[in-house]
JSON list of C-alpha atoms in Angstrom, two decimals:
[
{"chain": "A", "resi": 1, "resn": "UNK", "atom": "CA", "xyz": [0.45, 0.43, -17.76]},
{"chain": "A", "resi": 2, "resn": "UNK", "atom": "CA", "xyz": [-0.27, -2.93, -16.51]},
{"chain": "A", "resi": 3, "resn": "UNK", "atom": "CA", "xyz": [2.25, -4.17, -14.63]},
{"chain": "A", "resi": 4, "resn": "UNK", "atom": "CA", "xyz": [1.36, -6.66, -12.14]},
{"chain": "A", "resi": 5, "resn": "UNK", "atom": "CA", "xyz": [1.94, -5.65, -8.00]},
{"chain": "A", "resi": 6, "resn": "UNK", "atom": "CA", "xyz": [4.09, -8.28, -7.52]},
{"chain": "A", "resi": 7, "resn": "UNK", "atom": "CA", "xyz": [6.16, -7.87, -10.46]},
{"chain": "A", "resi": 8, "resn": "UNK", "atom": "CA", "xyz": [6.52, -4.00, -9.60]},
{"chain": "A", "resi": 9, "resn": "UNK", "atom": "CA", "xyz": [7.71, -5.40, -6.22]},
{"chain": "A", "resi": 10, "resn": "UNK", "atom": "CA", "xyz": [10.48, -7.33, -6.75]},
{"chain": "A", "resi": 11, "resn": "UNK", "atom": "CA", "xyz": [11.91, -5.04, -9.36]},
{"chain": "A", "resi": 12, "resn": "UNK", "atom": "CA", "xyz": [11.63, -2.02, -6.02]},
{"chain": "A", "resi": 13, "resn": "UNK", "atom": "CA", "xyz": [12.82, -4.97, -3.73]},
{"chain": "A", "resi": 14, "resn": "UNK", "atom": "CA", "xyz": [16.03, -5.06, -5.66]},
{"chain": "A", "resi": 15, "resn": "UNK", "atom": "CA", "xyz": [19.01, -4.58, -3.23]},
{"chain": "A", "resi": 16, "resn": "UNK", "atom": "CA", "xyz": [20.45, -1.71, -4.07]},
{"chain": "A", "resi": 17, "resn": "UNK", "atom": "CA", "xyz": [21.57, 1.73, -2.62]},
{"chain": "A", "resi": 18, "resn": "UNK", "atom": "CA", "xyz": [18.29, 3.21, -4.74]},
{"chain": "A", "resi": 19, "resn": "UNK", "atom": "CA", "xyz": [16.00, 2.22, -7.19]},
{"chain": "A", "resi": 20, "resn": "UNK", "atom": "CA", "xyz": [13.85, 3.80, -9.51]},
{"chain": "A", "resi": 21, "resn": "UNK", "atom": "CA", "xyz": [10.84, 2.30, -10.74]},
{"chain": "A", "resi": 22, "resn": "UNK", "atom": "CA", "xyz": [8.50, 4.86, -12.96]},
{"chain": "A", "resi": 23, "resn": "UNK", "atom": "CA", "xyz": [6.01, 4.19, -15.33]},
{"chain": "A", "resi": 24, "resn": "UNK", "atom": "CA", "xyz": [4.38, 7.37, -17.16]},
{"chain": "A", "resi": 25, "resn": "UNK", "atom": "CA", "xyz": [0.42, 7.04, -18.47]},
{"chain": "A", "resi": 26, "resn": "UNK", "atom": "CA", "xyz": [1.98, 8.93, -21.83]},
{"chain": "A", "resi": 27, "resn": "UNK", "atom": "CA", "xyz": [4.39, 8.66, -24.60]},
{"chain": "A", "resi": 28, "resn": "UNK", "atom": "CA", "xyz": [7.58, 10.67, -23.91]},
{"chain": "A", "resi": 29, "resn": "UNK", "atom": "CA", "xyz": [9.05, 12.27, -26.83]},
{"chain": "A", "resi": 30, "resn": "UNK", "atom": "CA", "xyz": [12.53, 11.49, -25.68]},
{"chain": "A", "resi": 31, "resn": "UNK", "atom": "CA", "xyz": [14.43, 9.34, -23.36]},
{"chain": "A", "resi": 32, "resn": "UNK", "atom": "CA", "xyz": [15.34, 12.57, -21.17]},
{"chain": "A", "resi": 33, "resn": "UNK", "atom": "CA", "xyz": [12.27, 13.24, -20.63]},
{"chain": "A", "resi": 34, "resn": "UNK", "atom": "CA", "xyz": [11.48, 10.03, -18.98]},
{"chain": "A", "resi": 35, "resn": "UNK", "atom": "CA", "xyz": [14.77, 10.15, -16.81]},
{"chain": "A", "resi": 36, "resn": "UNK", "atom": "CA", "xyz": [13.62, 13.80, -15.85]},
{"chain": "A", "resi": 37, "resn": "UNK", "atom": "CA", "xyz": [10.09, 12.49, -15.23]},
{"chain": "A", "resi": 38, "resn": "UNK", "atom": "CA", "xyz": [12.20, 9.84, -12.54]},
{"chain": "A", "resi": 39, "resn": "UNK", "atom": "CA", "xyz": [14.13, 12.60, -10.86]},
{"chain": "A", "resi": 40, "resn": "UNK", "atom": "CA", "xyz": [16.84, 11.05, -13.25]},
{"chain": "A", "resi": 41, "resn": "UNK", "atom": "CA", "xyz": [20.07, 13.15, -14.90]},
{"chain": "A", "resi": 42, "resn": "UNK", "atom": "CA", "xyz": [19.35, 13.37, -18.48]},
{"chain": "A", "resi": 43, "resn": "UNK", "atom": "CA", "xyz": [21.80, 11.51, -20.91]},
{"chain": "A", "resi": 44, "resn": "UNK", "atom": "CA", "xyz": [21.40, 13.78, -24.15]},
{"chain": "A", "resi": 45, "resn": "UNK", "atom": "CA", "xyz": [23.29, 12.12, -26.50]},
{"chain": "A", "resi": 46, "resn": "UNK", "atom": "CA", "xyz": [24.88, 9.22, -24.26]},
{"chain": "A", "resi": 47, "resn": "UNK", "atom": "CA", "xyz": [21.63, 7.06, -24.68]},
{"chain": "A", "resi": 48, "resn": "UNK", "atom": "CA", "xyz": [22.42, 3.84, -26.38]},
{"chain": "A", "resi": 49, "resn": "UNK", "atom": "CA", "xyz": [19.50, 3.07, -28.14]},
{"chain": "A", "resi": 50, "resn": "UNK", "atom": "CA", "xyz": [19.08, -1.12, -28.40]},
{"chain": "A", "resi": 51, "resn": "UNK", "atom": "CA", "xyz": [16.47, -3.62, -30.09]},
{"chain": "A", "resi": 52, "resn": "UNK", "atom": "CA", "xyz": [13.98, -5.38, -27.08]},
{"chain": "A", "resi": 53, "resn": "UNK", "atom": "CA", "xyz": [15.98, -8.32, -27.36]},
{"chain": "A", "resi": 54, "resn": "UNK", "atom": "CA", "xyz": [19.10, -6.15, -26.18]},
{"chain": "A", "resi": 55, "resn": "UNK", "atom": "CA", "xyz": [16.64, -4.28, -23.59]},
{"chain": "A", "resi": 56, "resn": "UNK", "atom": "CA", "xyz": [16.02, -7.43, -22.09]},
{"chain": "A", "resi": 57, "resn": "UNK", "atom": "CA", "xyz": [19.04, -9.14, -21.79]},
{"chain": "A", "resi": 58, "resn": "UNK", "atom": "CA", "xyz": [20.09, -5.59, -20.18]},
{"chain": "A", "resi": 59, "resn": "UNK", "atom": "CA", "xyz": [17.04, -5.38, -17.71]},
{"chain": "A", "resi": 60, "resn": "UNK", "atom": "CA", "xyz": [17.71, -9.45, -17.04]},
{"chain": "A", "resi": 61, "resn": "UNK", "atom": "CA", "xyz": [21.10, -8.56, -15.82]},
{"chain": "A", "resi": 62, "resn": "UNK", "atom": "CA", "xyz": [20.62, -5.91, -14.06]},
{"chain": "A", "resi": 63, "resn": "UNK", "atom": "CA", "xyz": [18.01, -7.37, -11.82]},
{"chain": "A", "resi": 64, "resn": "UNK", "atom": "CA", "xyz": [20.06, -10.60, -11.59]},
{"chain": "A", "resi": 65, "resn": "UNK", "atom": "CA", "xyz": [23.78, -8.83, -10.15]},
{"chain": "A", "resi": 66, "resn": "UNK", "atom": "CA", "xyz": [25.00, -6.22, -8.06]},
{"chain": "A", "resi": 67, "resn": "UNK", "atom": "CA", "xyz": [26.91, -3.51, -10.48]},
{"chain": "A", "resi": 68, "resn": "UNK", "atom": "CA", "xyz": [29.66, -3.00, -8.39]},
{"chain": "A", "resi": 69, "resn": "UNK", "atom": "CA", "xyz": [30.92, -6.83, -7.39]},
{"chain": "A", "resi": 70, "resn": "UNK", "atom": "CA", "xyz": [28.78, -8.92, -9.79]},
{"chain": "A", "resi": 71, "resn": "UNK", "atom": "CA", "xyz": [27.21, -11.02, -7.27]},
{"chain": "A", "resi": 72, "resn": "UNK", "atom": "CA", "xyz": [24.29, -12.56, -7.91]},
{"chain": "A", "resi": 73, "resn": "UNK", "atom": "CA", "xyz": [21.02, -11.15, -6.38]},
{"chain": "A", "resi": 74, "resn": "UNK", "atom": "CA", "xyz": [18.45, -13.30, -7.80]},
{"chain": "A", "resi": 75, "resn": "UNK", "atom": "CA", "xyz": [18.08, -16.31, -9.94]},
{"chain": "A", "resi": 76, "resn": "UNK", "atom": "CA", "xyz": [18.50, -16.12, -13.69]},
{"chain": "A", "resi": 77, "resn": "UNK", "atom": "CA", "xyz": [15.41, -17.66, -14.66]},
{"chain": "A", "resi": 78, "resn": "UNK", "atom": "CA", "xyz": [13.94, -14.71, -12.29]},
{"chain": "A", "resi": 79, "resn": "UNK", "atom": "CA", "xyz": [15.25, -11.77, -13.74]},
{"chain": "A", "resi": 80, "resn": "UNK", "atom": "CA", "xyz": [14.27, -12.81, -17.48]},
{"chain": "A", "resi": 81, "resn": "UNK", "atom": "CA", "xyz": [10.85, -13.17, -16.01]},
{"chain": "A", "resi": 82, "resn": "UNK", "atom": "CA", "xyz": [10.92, -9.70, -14.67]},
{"chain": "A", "resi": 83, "resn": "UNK", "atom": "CA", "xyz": [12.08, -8.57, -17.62]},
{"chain": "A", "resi": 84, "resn": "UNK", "atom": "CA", "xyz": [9.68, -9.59, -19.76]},
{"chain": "A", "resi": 85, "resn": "UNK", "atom": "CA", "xyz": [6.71, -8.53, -17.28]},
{"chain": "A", "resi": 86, "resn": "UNK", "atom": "CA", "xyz": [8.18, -5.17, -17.75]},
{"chain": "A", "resi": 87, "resn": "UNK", "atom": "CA", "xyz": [8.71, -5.10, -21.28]},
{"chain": "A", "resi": 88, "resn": "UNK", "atom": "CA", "xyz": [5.21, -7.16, -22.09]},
{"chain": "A", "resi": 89, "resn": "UNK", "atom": "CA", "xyz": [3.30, -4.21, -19.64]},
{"chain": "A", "resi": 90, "resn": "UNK", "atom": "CA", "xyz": [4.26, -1.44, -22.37]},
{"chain": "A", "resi": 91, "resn": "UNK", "atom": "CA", "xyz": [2.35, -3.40, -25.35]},
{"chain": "A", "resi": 92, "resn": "UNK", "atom": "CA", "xyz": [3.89, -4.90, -28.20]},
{"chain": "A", "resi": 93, "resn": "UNK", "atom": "CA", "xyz": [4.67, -2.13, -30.64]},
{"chain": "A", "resi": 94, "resn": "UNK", "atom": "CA", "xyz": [6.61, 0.74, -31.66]},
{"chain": "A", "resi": 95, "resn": "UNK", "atom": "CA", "xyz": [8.67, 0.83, -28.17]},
{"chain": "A", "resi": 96, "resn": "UNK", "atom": "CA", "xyz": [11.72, 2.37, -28.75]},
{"chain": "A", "resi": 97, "resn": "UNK", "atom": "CA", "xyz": [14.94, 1.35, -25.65]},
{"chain": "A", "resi": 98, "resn": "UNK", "atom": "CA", "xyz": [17.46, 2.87, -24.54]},
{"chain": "A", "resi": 99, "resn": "UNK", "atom": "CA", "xyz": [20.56, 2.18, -21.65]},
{"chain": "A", "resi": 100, "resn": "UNK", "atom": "CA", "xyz": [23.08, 4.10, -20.44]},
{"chain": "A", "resi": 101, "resn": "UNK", "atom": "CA", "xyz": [25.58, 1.27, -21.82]},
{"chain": "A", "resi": 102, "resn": "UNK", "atom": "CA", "xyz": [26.34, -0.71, -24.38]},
{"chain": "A", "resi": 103, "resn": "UNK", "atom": "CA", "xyz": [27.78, -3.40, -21.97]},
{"chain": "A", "resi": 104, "resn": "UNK", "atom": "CA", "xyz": [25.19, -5.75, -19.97]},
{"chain": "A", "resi": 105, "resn": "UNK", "atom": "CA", "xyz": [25.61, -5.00, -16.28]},
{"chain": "A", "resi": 106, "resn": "UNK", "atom": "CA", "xyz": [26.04, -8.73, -15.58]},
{"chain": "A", "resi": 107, "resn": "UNK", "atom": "CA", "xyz": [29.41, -9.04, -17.69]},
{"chain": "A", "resi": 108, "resn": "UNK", "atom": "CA", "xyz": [33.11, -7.30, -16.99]},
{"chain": "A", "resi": 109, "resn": "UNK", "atom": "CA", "xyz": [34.32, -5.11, -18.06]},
{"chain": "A", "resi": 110, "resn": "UNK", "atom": "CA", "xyz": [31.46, -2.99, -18.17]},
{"chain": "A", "resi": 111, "resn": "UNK", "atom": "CA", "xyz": [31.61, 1.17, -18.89]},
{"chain": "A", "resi": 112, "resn": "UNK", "atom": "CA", "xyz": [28.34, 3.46, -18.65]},
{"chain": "A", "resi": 113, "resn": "UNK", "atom": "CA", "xyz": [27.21, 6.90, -18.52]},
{"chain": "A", "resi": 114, "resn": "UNK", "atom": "CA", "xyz": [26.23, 7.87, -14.92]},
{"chain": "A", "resi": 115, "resn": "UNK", "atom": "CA", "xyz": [22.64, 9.42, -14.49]},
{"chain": "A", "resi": 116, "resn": "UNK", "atom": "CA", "xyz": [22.95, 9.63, -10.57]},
{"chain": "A", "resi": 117, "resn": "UNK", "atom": "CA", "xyz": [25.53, 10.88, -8.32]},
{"chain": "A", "resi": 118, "resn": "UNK", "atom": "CA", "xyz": [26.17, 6.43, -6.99]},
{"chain": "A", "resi": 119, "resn": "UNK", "atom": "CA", "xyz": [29.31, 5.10, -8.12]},
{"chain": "A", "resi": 120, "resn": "UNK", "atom": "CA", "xyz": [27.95, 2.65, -10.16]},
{"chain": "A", "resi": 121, "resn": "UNK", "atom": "CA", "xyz": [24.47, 3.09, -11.82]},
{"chain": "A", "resi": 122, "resn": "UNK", "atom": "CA", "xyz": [22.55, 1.77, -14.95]},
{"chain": "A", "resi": 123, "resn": "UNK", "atom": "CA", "xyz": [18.95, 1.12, -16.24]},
{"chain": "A", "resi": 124, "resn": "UNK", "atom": "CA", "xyz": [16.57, 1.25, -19.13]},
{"chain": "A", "resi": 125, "resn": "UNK", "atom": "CA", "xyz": [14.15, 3.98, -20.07]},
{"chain": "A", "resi": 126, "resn": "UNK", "atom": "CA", "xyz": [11.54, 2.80, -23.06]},
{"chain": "A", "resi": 127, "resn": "UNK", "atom": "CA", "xyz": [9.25, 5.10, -24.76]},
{"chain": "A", "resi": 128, "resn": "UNK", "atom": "CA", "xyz": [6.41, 3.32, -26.24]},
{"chain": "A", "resi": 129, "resn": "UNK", "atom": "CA", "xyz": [3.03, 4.88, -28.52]},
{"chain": "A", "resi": 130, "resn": "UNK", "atom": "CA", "xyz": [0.80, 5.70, -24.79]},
{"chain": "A", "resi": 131, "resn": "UNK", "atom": "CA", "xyz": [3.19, 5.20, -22.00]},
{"chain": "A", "resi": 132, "resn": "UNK", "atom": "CA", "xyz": [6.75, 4.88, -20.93]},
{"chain": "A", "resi": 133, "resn": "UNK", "atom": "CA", "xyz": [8.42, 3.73, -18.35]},
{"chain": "A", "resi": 134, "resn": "UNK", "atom": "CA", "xyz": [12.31, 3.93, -17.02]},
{"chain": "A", "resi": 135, "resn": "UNK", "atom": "CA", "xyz": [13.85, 1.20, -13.89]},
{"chain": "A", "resi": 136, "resn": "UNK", "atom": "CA", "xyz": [17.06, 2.34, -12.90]},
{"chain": "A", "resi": 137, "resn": "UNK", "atom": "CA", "xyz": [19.54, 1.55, -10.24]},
{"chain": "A", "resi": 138, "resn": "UNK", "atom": "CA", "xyz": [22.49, 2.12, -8.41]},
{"chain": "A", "resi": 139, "resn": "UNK", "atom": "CA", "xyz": [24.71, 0.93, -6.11]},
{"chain": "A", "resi": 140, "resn": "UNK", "atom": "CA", "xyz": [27.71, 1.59, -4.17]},
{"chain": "A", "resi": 141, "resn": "UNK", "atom": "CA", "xyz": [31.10, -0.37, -3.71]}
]
């Protein structure tokens, strides 16, 4: 996967109470598998499987505000250009996306399937044909 150093450090340099950040050199054959392959708790059939444009808006808003108060962490403008670095890195093909909400993380109200013990966490896992990746994180009130 070729995403760029810098890009991979602003998305770790997120402030949160933990973030997850791993890319796989291999397809997954499910979205459990890459939250397993993160140390993640699987979803089963609480995956919410969304087009890229919905992956990015979601990845764009969750780099942009803290889950639990909404306040902005970065600039907008920012977080769609992480976004896309992230997406563009897994190719532009058959990638398949998938959130632990249907909500975006930058708009109330917002409801989601925990995969960590936090009280509020959310990310993206995407499975694409020779790698996948999953960014994930959470944070406290």
């Amino acid at each position: 996967m070729m995403l760029g150093e810098d890009v991979s450090r602003m998305m770790r340099d997120r402030t949160a109470a933990q973030v997850w950040l791993t890319l796989l050199d291999q397809s997954a054959s499910n979205f459990d598998e890459v939250a397993l392959a993160a140390g993640l708790t699987p979803l089963g059939r609480a995956w919410v499987e969304v087009d890229a444009g919905h992956a990015k808006r979601f990845l764009a808003g969750l780099l942009r505000v803290n889950l639990a108060y909404k306040n902005e962490l970065m600039p907008k403008h920012r977080a769609d250009w992480l976004a896309d670095e992230f997406i563009r890195a897994l190719g532009p093909y058959n990638l398949r996306f998938a959130t632990n909400s249907s909500d975006l993380p930058d708009r109330l109200p917002y409801s989601w399937t925990p995969a960590t013990d936090w009280t509020f966490d959310a990310g993206i896992a995407v499975i694409g044909e020779t790698e996948s990746a999953i960014y994930w994180v959470a944070d406290e009130d």
